[in-house]
Amino acid sequence: MKKITYLLFGALMPCFNLAAQTVQNVNPLLFLEDGTNVKITTIACTLSNGTSTTCYQIISTSTPTDHDMGPWCPNNISDDADAGGIWLEDGEVYDVDGAFIKNMATFYNDNNWLMYDSLGNIYTTETQADCAAAANPNVGAEYRNFCVECLPSYVTGLTQTYVIPVKPVKLTQPIQFGGMGGPPGGGGPSVRGVAFNGVRFDAPAPVNNILNAYTLAPFDDAGGHINLMAGYHYHAATGVSTKIVQCDNHAPMIGYALDGHAIYAHTNKDGTEPTDLDACLGHYDDTRGYHYHVDYAGKNNFINCIYGAYATNSGTAATIDADNDGFSLLNDCNDNNAAVNPNAVEIDDNNIDENCDGIFCSAVSTYELAGASISLYPNPVSSELTVAVKGVLDYRMRIFDMNGRLVYEKDNQSALSTEKMLNGAYIIEITDLNSGQRLMKKIVVSK
Ligand SMILES: [Ca+2]
Ligand SMILES: [Ca+2]
Ligand SMILES: [Ca+2]
Ligand SMILES: [Ca+2]
Ligand SMILES: [Zn+2]
Ligand SMILES: [Zn+2]
């Protein structure tokens, strides 16, 4: 049916780009939903172009479950890069280690910079009140030459809600971002998108304001930091948060923009970069439809605008299983095709992700963790899940149900019997016991 529609379009409009017709729905199963830090529901919504449709509502505590937050400010000018985060300047990513702080007067060619005492100890904000006063655009003079950091413990009970159309609606004109960091008159949203861990891709950090106040508010190695209004948020995609590695050479997927179009990393597997990005940093291909590639991490930027309609209004909860495949819109990556659902068998070379794991081929799903590779298969699993971990000496595997309850925990386990597990979705967490890095992946048990 779909194909016939395309052919008709093609016949009527000979110059029409067929690939341009591909639209990939948002896949809610790619989010690290645990019912606590990330919670997804479906709701009725109205988009900026007037379309009434269905949206995913993502409620997030802005607490990443796939990596640690911090550190941001090193303690002493002798500290190495492990003690601090990063700074973004002129397209480059700099480690905020002790040497960076020591060198700031030279780096910025301004002798007013002196962020450490005679013992080399770095002046750092120390309380929630300091964080509130210093981590905003109007920094007081008392915070001159302070490294500003807000700790996770300062933010409690905060949630952010993001509403994203299930099916993106591509427009003919891009929408400029609104709010701080957007162009004058930009009427769109300020938030760019959401990573799979529920942390937002935010507007560019106001680095000039920060520097003009002779403060430094570093980002951690994941490109994130905290303020009391937004909680933890990203200003750069450094490749730390969960990514979905693609079957082909294409860059991995890292989340969704607020218009529902997917966001991918900047660089392809072979190190090449897309050369045909539009003004928003988007382009098309047959597999992924229209999608974005994030800017370089050092640019303090994700995407430049959105080319799809965004939700302006949201309504009441809606539970839908339009294709009657037994998977509601919350657990179905295409609710208009009963052959696509988490229990389906993947078919190669058809540009369809039959089993909703975010991967368009039947190759073993392999994920990356701090230079290691982790393969979990099959997914969905009926009796035994193979856990093939390469490049990690000791790891802990924990499994949580969708209510966040721990149902399994064991170290260095290469296979898992799922016979006693109930049918349903689970989150598998693999932690490298040496580096502390974590990978989270959703699997479906189906017998
Ligand atoms: Ca369905
Ligand atoms: Ca379906
Ligand atoms: Ca397929
Ligand atoms: Ca798949
Ligand atoms: Zn920020
Ligand atoms: Zn691409």
XYZ file of C-alpha atoms and ligand atoms in Angstrom:
453
model
C 0.000 0.000 0.000
C 2.731 2.392 0.995
C 4.814 1.531 -2.055
C 1.907 2.176 -4.401
C 1.430 5.606 -2.868
C 5.084 6.398 -3.461
C 4.886 5.205 -7.045
C 1.874 7.383 -7.719
C 3.636 10.357 -6.251
C 6.664 9.554 -8.348
C 4.587 9.316 -11.484
C 2.871 12.606 -10.838
C 5.999 14.425 -9.802
C 8.924 13.080 -11.796
C 11.516 15.171 -9.956
C 10.239 14.208 -6.529
C 12.812 12.736 -4.207
C 11.379 9.407 -3.088
C 13.640 9.289 -0.060
C 12.129 12.558 1.055
C 8.883 10.734 1.656
C 10.365 8.413 4.267
C 9.315 9.339 7.757
C 10.447 7.334 10.729
C 8.216 7.400 13.755
C 9.704 8.079 17.148
C 10.593 4.740 18.742
C 9.679 4.952 22.439
C 11.527 1.693 23.140
C 14.865 3.384 22.541
C 14.459 5.557 25.623
C 15.892 4.212 28.868
C 12.489 4.231 30.429
C 12.603 2.931 33.967
C 9.395 4.418 35.313
C 11.427 6.559 37.703
C 13.932 8.725 35.865
C 12.235 8.456 32.503
C 8.515 7.866 32.117
C 6.699 7.855 28.785
C 2.993 8.127 28.060
C 1.005 8.813 24.909
C -1.181 11.885 24.807
C -3.288 13.804 22.335
C -1.478 16.911 21.116
C -1.633 19.803 18.683
C 1.411 20.668 16.601
C 2.674 24.105 15.617
C 1.206 23.702 12.100
C -2.251 22.991 13.496
C -2.142 19.206 13.126
C -4.011 17.309 15.816
C -2.161 14.091 16.473
C -0.656 11.843 19.123
C 2.546 12.624 20.988
C 4.859 10.912 23.381
C 5.084 12.719 26.686
C 8.456 12.089 28.274
C 8.723 12.988 31.941
C 12.325 13.022 33.069
C 14.128 13.732 36.317
C 17.091 14.803 34.150
C 19.194 12.175 35.866
C 21.161 10.067 33.396
C 21.088 6.353 34.214
C 23.711 5.487 31.597
C 26.613 7.571 32.890
C 27.778 9.466 35.944
C 27.442 13.220 36.281
C 30.538 15.332 36.865
C 33.214 16.065 37.775
C 33.239 19.702 36.653
C 35.825 21.773 38.539
C 39.223 20.321 39.443
C 40.461 21.044 42.981
C 44.046 22.065 42.338
C 46.102 23.277 39.390
C 48.115 20.051 39.677
C 45.011 17.889 39.023
C 44.783 15.871 35.835
C 41.877 15.635 33.412
C 40.076 12.987 35.498
C 39.405 15.611 38.176
C 37.580 18.048 35.922
C 35.239 18.309 32.976
C 35.538 20.088 29.642
C 35.259 23.562 28.185
C 34.066 24.422 24.687
C 35.822 27.218 22.828
C 35.956 28.066 19.132
C 34.828 24.620 18.051
C 37.372 22.827 20.222
C 36.850 20.699 23.332
C 39.382 21.412 26.110
C 39.911 19.315 29.228
C 39.365 21.446 32.310
C 42.320 20.026 34.209
C 44.523 21.936 36.642
C 46.760 23.113 33.831
C 43.801 24.635 31.960
C 42.822 26.685 35.029
C 46.428 27.711 35.588
C 46.726 28.825 31.986
C 43.511 30.849 31.719
C 45.155 34.299 31.726
C 47.260 33.216 28.770
C 44.439 31.301 27.070
C 42.156 34.337 27.116
C 45.004 36.855 26.908
C 43.644 38.656 29.960
C 45.502 38.986 33.264
C 42.276 39.342 35.243
C 42.017 35.565 35.183
C 43.429 34.023 38.385
C 41.226 31.208 39.620
C 43.541 29.670 42.242
C 45.347 30.613 45.450
C 49.053 30.523 46.311
C 48.804 26.759 47.047
C 47.267 26.120 43.659
C 43.820 25.404 45.107
C 41.087 26.372 42.691
C 38.321 28.706 43.887
C 35.129 26.728 43.421
C 31.530 27.421 44.375
C 30.700 25.260 47.344
C 27.040 25.549 48.253
C 23.630 25.431 46.663
C 23.314 29.180 47.318
C 26.557 29.774 45.401
C 25.226 27.622 42.596
C 21.963 29.576 42.486
C 23.795 32.906 42.437
C 26.632 32.021 40.098
C 25.047 29.614 37.600
C 22.925 32.244 35.856
C 23.656 34.932 33.281
C 23.895 37.749 35.850
C 26.818 36.537 37.878
C 27.744 38.816 40.769
C 31.267 40.251 41.142
C 31.798 38.110 44.258
C 32.069 35.078 41.987
C 34.835 36.567 39.851
C 37.505 33.931 39.309
C 35.369 31.111 40.613
C 34.905 27.806 38.938
C 31.125 27.334 39.092
C 29.633 23.924 39.668
C 26.209 22.793 40.800
C 26.117 19.331 42.297
C 23.395 16.729 41.673
C 22.473 16.851 45.372
C 21.266 20.462 44.913
C 18.479 19.305 42.594
C 15.713 17.209 44.082
C 12.153 16.566 43.036
C 12.582 18.322 39.718
C 11.038 16.869 36.568
C 11.022 18.068 32.984
C 8.296 17.212 30.485
C 8.944 16.899 26.759
C 6.158 16.346 24.244
C 7.267 14.893 20.915
C 5.022 13.947 17.969
C 4.879 10.179 17.386
C 5.099 10.786 13.636
C 7.207 13.769 12.628
C 5.601 16.282 10.273
C 8.196 17.775 7.925
C 7.516 21.389 6.992
C 8.616 23.370 3.959
C 10.218 26.062 6.118
C 12.376 25.508 9.174
C 11.348 26.794 12.595
C 13.940 28.897 14.398
C 14.521 28.175 18.064
C 13.089 30.586 20.601
C 14.302 31.595 24.014
C 17.868 32.372 24.941
C 20.320 31.363 22.247
C 17.728 31.620 19.484
C 17.724 34.370 16.870
C 15.621 37.489 17.595
C 12.007 36.675 16.842
C 12.603 32.935 16.807
C 9.261 31.537 17.822
C 10.073 27.870 18.325
C 11.033 25.946 21.416
C 14.341 26.535 23.160
C 15.106 22.921 24.034
C 16.600 21.144 21.015
C 15.763 17.565 21.879
C 16.103 14.704 24.324
C 18.739 11.997 24.700
C 17.659 8.393 25.277
C 18.398 8.821 28.990
C 15.847 11.660 29.222
C 18.423 14.446 29.504
C 17.749 17.431 27.270
C 19.908 18.762 24.482
C 19.771 22.389 25.511
C 20.270 25.733 23.821
C 23.928 26.813 23.620
C 25.408 27.708 27.008
C 25.877 31.486 27.337
C 29.640 31.094 27.446
C 30.329 34.766 26.729
C 28.314 35.872 29.768
C 30.088 33.270 31.849
C 33.526 34.359 30.692
C 32.729 38.090 30.891
C 32.024 37.565 34.587
C 35.452 35.881 34.922
C 33.814 32.637 35.901
C 34.074 29.236 34.329
C 31.121 26.807 34.421
C 32.598 23.637 32.952
C 30.661 20.770 31.430
C 31.397 17.202 32.466
C 32.886 14.766 29.982
C 29.372 13.961 28.740
C 28.868 17.649 27.846
C 26.462 18.291 30.717
C 26.177 20.437 33.788
C 23.511 21.448 36.264
C 21.523 24.530 37.047
C 18.718 24.720 39.553
C 16.038 25.498 36.948
C 16.713 22.803 34.361
C 18.647 20.270 36.407
C 21.270 18.318 34.498
C 21.358 19.198 30.774
C 23.678 18.835 27.805
C 25.417 21.537 25.774
C 27.554 19.212 23.665
C 27.268 15.714 22.261
C 30.530 14.060 23.241
C 29.406 10.490 22.571
C 28.936 9.442 26.202
C 25.166 8.996 26.432
C 23.468 5.900 24.991
C 23.749 5.582 21.245
C 22.221 3.167 18.774
C 24.933 1.924 16.454
C 23.718 1.595 12.854
C 24.139 -1.420 10.559
C 25.718 0.679 7.830
C 28.459 3.275 8.006
C 26.087 5.934 9.301
C 26.740 7.807 12.574
C 24.954 6.343 15.636
C 21.622 7.687 16.812
C 21.710 9.643 20.070
C 18.141 10.879 20.632
C 15.248 12.837 19.193
C 14.705 16.482 18.377
C 11.528 18.082 19.726
C 9.917 17.762 16.273
C 10.277 13.950 16.436
C 13.041 13.686 13.849
C 15.938 11.600 15.113
C 19.302 13.071 16.054
C 22.535 11.269 15.142
C 26.136 11.860 16.116
C 28.214 14.147 13.957
C 30.624 11.631 12.467
C 30.091 8.407 10.535
C 31.785 5.130 11.535
C 34.614 5.609 9.059
C 35.307 9.125 10.327
C 33.665 10.891 7.390
C 31.070 13.582 7.949
C 27.831 14.220 6.068
C 28.396 16.942 3.480
C 24.811 17.700 2.482
C 23.314 18.997 5.733
C 20.708 21.742 5.440
C 20.519 24.912 7.517
C 19.135 22.979 10.491
C 21.908 20.320 10.168
C 19.472 17.759 8.739
C 19.328 15.600 5.634
C 17.577 12.505 4.263
C 18.455 8.951 3.578
C 16.298 5.963 2.637
C 16.776 4.116 5.924
C 16.402 6.937 8.393
C 14.208 9.416 6.562
C 14.809 13.049 7.488
C 17.148 13.336 10.480
C 19.721 15.596 12.072
C 23.429 15.260 12.719
C 24.628 17.169 15.774
C 27.221 19.871 15.452
C 30.802 19.352 16.649
C 30.939 19.087 20.445
C 33.249 22.101 20.603
C 30.619 24.292 18.947
C 28.406 24.373 22.058
C 25.535 23.508 19.759
C 23.369 20.576 18.671
C 21.192 21.593 15.731
C 20.435 25.019 14.223
C 16.654 24.842 13.795
C 13.929 22.229 13.399
C 12.366 21.307 10.078
C 9.327 19.657 11.623
C 6.290 20.818 13.545
C 6.581 20.728 17.323
C 3.894 20.229 19.941
C 2.340 23.448 21.159
C -0.495 21.948 23.135
C -1.050 18.664 24.814
C -4.221 16.973 25.814
C -5.273 13.913 27.707
C -3.764 10.486 27.876
C -4.460 8.179 24.965
C -3.890 4.430 24.896
C -3.764 3.248 21.328
C -3.033 0.004 19.517
C -4.113 1.054 16.043
C -2.682 -1.974 14.247
C -3.946 -4.464 16.841
C -0.621 -6.252 17.125
C -0.918 -6.364 20.902
C 1.624 -3.585 21.418
C 0.266 -0.167 22.279
C 1.885 2.961 20.908
C 4.041 2.947 24.031
C 5.682 -0.326 23.046
C 5.327 -0.219 19.286
C 7.723 1.626 16.992
C 5.159 1.555 14.198
C 1.579 1.360 15.356
C 0.280 1.398 11.792
C 1.972 -1.846 10.817
C 1.147 -5.038 12.687
C 4.211 -6.736 11.168
C 6.391 -4.282 13.094
C 6.500 -4.842 16.846
C 9.012 -5.944 19.505
C 8.206 -9.614 18.820
C 8.713 -9.462 15.061
C 11.620 -11.113 13.288
C 14.023 -8.693 11.624
C 14.180 -8.860 7.830
C 17.306 -7.505 6.194
C 17.667 -4.921 3.467
C 14.198 -3.439 3.577
C 14.798 -0.247 5.575
C 12.315 -1.361 8.210
C 13.169 -1.980 11.838
C 10.748 -4.878 12.276
C 11.571 -5.685 15.903
C 11.757 -2.089 17.200
C 15.304 -2.299 18.554
C 16.392 0.739 16.573
C 18.522 -1.360 14.233
C 17.481 -1.955 10.626
C 19.245 -5.264 10.033
C 19.430 -8.651 11.728
C 23.113 -8.308 12.561
C 23.779 -8.867 16.242
C 23.018 -5.731 18.178
C 26.319 -4.434 19.431
C 26.670 -1.522 21.790
C 29.684 0.476 22.821
C 30.898 1.180 26.317
C 34.167 2.992 26.965
C 35.949 1.308 24.079
C 34.389 -2.082 24.778
C 31.703 -3.752 22.745
C 28.688 -5.507 24.176
C 26.362 -7.729 22.193
C 23.001 -8.799 23.578
C 21.069 -11.336 21.526
C 18.575 -12.489 20.610
C 16.183 -9.652 21.316
C 13.362 -10.418 21.821
C 14.546 -13.420 23.803
C 12.534 -16.519 24.654
C 14.817 -18.776 26.720
C 18.438 -17.630 26.819
C 20.054 -14.263 26.276
C 23.692 -14.223 25.207
C 25.755 -11.427 26.727
C 28.991 -11.126 24.768
C 31.267 -8.520 26.313
C 34.602 -7.686 24.719
C 37.199 -5.310 26.107
C 35.941 -5.218 29.702
C 37.674 -7.300 32.366
C 35.025 -7.337 35.044
C 31.460 -6.309 34.646
C 28.247 -6.485 36.595
C 24.972 -7.291 34.928
C 21.784 -6.097 36.564
C 18.280 -6.397 35.207
C 15.389 -4.161 36.136
C 11.734 -4.560 35.307
C 9.780 -1.615 33.963
C 8.907 -0.539 37.485
C 12.590 -0.094 38.243
C 12.728 -3.195 40.463
C 15.996 -5.120 40.426
C 15.184 -8.655 39.291
C 18.662 -10.037 38.607
C 22.267 -9.253 39.476
C 25.433 -11.191 38.683
C 29.052 -10.463 37.749
C 30.821 -11.593 34.562
C 27.852 -13.559 33.303
C 27.909 -14.416 29.602
C 24.452 -15.924 29.309
C 21.181 -15.500 31.091
C 18.277 -17.876 31.293
C 15.048 -15.975 30.867
C 12.860 -18.971 31.545
C 11.640 -17.743 34.910
C 11.141 -14.171 33.747
C 7.672 -12.955 32.869
C 6.996 -11.729 29.364
C 7.648 -8.040 28.992
C 10.319 -5.400 28.647
C 13.348 -5.201 30.926
C 16.340 -2.915 31.228
C 19.728 -4.618 31.228
C 22.490 -2.647 32.869
C 26.107 -3.636 32.285
C 28.631 -1.840 34.485
C 32.366 -1.932 33.847
C 33.563 -2.561 37.417
C 36.892 -0.862 36.746
C 35.790 2.353 35.068
C 32.290 2.502 36.562
C 30.854 3.190 33.093
C 27.397 1.804 32.470
C 25.439 0.725 29.470
C 21.673 0.337 29.613
C 19.669 -1.566 27.067
C 16.062 -2.547 26.811
C 15.284 -6.178 26.029
C 11.968 -7.895 25.570
C 11.263 -11.335 26.998
C 8.670 -13.145 24.908
C 7.868 -16.839 25.193
Ca 0.373 -1.745 17.889
Ca 3.047 -2.385 15.102
Ca 14.577 -4.837 8.554
Ca 15.671 -4.227 14.287
Zn 23.798 25.027 30.922
Zn 22.562 11.066 8.174
